[in-house]
Amino acid sequence: MSVDKNYYIKTYGCQMNEHDSEKIAGMLEEMGYSSTDELEEADLIFLNTCTIRENAELKVFGKVGSLKRLKRENPDLIIGIGGCMMQVEEPVEKIKEKFQHVDLVIGTHNLHKLPELINEIEENDERIISVWEQEKGLIPDLPSVRKSDFQAWVTIMQGCDNYCSYCIVPYVRGHERSRPKDKVIKEVKKLVKDGVVEITLLGQNVNSYAQDLEEDYDFADLLTELDQLDGLKRIRYMTSHPRDFNEKTIKTIAESEKLCEHFHLPIQSGSDEMLYEMNRGYTKEEYLKLIDLINKHVPYNSITTDIIVGFPGETDKDFQETLDVVRKARFDMAFTFKYSKRSGTPAAKKEGQIEEDVKDKRLQKLMDVQNKISMEENEKLEGKTLEVLVEGESKTNPETFMGRSRTNKLVIFPRKPGLIGKVVKVKINNAKSWTLYGEVVKT
Ligand code: 5AD
Ligand code: SF4
């Protein structure tokens, strides 16, 4: 039992990792550790890493290097690294050899073993590298320390069987495994009892929820059941795959009360050839049909996406197809990325890798086109009143609060006491590409 000790967690990457960090915090607090925001005060520092693009890795190595000084000043400090990057051989080898000040390396599949491994390090003062190559058994139920009192993530599945040719996720997160619906519903009920009003269901591919389970049950069925829960106000989910996003799910969302009208559907490219090479399982036309279907059933919505430029073999013509689909779909927002080679994935071995300066130019062009569309879509909201869940102080101005609309738009407005955690109506006065500014008209 560790008494009077502090932990500090730094998280890289996606929501899945953010939620894992809440579980890491949960396990550490059960061991008697308390949280600190000051690196210098920590007895245990944990980096929860991401490996989706090379940049993510570079950031982690920068941070690991900078921790050397702290370890020198305090040899009892425990430095642990976990997360997706630790499921890849090269970075683990590098840490083993070059970063001797790291005490613990743990993978994504054995995260639940963290307390055991920390105890061993505390008792024997030894270095532990413990990474399981594969997942074993069910998704463990772990305690969790939430950052928010009224918002929560809920894991519904882990892993991914899609094998998009550019993506490292299936190799670091394992095969798709769904959590039984009874466990999910029980967890959500408990959260609601504790005051949570908004949940985000998490999985790398939520649309294939329960397909690996025995029951005749699917994602839309889960949404329908969760929509019935009294006290819960909003349901979100991520990430969706356009190939598996079916009409049943869209209709369920249209008919439900709590499901938010925000659709994040990563398109990745507008070129059929690139989509085929990426192993995405849909064409540009099929994707656009899906958007039409959403617009038909849920006319007031927002649609966002992820796009990669510079996938191996991408020609100017392919890139023009991406610009074309962006103009046709009129996304509210897009996360845009330059293709990053991940070793072990099929795309890394492809010929026709694209020069960095070509990727830069395409990314810039794509962002220019999308930002204009985002701005135009947001301007349509000026004068409208949106339902906003107030999250807290805005990052840039302490005199203002920030919250999100049901369509996941960031909304900023003058602060007023007693609003945090409440759903309020905000009239939008001024729109920017990323942010809406307004005033509360009804609490
Ligand atoms: N290079 C660039 N972007 C990638 N993504 C996933 N793998 C890569 C890669 N190798 C992007 C995809 C995905 C998002 C989470 O990250 O667009 O939807
Ligand atoms: Fe999330 Fe993928 Fe990064 Fe892992 S590699 S943290 S699953 S984005």
mmCIF file of N, CA and C and ligand atoms in Angstrom, residues 52-53 166-168 266 268 306-308 335 337-342, ligand 1:
data_model
loop_
_atom_site.group_PDB
_atom_site.id
_atom_site.type_symbol
_atom_site.label_atom_id
_atom_site.label_comp_id
_atom_site.label_asym_id
_atom_site.label_seq_id
_atom_site.Cartn_x
_atom_site.Cartn_y
_atom_site.Cartn_z
ATOM 1 N N ILE A 52 -0.331 6.514 -33.481
ATOM 2 C CA ILE A 52 -1.107 6.574 -34.720
ATOM 3 C C ILE A 52 -0.321 7.223 -35.868
ATOM 4 N N ARG A 53 0.452 8.268 -35.528
ATOM 5 C CA ARG A 53 1.320 8.898 -36.524
ATOM 6 C C ARG A 53 2.697 9.099 -35.902
ATOM 7 N N TYR A 166 -3.341 1.617 -43.831
ATOM 8 C CA TYR A 166 -2.404 2.600 -43.283
ATOM 9 C C TYR A 166 -2.301 2.517 -41.763
ATOM 10 N N CYS A 167 -3.198 1.755 -41.126
ATOM 11 C CA CYS A 167 -3.469 1.972 -39.701
ATOM 12 C C CYS A 167 -2.834 0.927 -38.792
ATOM 13 N N ILE A 168 -2.267 1.410 -37.717
ATOM 14 C CA ILE A 168 -1.548 0.541 -36.780
ATOM 15 C C ILE A 168 -2.459 0.014 -35.665
ATOM 16 N N PRO A 266 -15.374 9.143 -40.633
ATOM 17 C CA PRO A 266 -14.099 9.325 -41.324
ATOM 18 C C PRO A 266 -14.159 8.817 -42.767
ATOM 19 N N GLN A 268 -11.555 9.548 -45.140
ATOM 20 C CA GLN A 268 -10.123 9.282 -45.431
ATOM 21 C C GLN A 268 -9.680 9.738 -46.812
ATOM 22 N N ASP A 306 -12.602 12.541 -40.937
ATOM 23 C CA ASP A 306 -11.129 12.504 -40.922
ATOM 24 C C ASP A 306 -10.667 12.286 -42.363
ATOM 25 N N ILE A 307 -9.606 12.975 -42.744
ATOM 26 C CA ILE A 307 -9.088 12.820 -44.115
ATOM 27 C C ILE A 307 -7.564 12.695 -44.075
ATOM 28 N N ILE A 308 -7.056 11.769 -44.858
ATOM 29 C CA ILE A 308 -5.597 11.609 -44.978
ATOM 30 C C ILE A 308 -5.176 12.085 -46.372
ATOM 31 N N PHE A 335 -10.924 16.638 -39.561
ATOM 32 C CA PHE A 335 -9.569 16.459 -39.020
ATOM 33 C C PHE A 335 -8.726 15.975 -40.179
ATOM 34 N N PHE A 337 -5.010 14.982 -41.979
ATOM 35 C CA PHE A 337 -3.699 14.433 -41.614
ATOM 36 C C PHE A 337 -2.866 14.163 -42.848
ATOM 37 N N LYS A 338 -1.540 14.337 -42.677
ATOM 38 C CA LYS A 338 -0.634 13.841 -43.706
ATOM 39 C C LYS A 338 -0.391 12.370 -43.424
ATOM 40 N N TYR A 339 -0.390 11.565 -44.476
ATOM 41 C CA TYR A 339 -0.129 10.136 -44.282
ATOM 42 C C TYR A 339 1.214 9.951 -43.570
ATOM 43 N N SER A 340 1.223 9.094 -42.578
ATOM 44 C CA SER A 340 2.439 8.801 -41.832
ATOM 45 C C SER A 340 2.683 7.298 -41.881
ATOM 46 N N LYS A 341 3.898 6.945 -42.288
ATOM 47 C CA LYS A 341 4.233 5.537 -42.486
ATOM 48 C C LYS A 341 4.343 4.827 -41.138
ATOM 49 N N ARG A 342 3.571 3.779 -40.934
ATOM 50 C CA ARG A 342 3.659 3.009 -39.690
ATOM 51 C C ARG A 342 4.194 1.627 -40.011
HETATM 52 N N1 5AD B 1 -1.233 8.379 -41.151
HETATM 53 C C1 5AD B 1 -2.028 9.482 -41.090
HETATM 54 N N2 5AD B 1 -3.223 9.490 -40.505
HETATM 55 C C2 5AD B 1 -3.654 8.339 -39.967
HETATM 56 N N3 5AD B 1 -4.818 8.040 -39.329
HETATM 57 C C3 5AD B 1 -4.755 6.748 -38.966
HETATM 58 N N4 5AD B 1 -3.597 6.184 -39.358
HETATM 59 C C4 5AD B 1 -2.903 7.162 -39.985
HETATM 60 C C5 5AD B 1 -1.628 7.204 -40.627
HETATM 61 N N5 5AD B 1 -0.832 6.137 -40.705
HETATM 62 C C6 5AD B 1 -5.900 8.998 -39.146
HETATM 63 C C7 5AD B 1 -7.181 8.520 -39.788
HETATM 64 C C8 5AD B 1 -8.022 8.137 -38.614
HETATM 65 C C9 5AD B 1 -7.545 9.103 -37.578
HETATM 66 C C10 5AD B 1 -7.869 8.718 -36.175
HETATM 67 O O1 5AD B 1 -6.173 9.145 -37.768
HETATM 68 O O2 5AD B 1 -7.757 9.601 -40.482
HETATM 69 O O3 5AD B 1 -9.411 8.250 -38.869
#
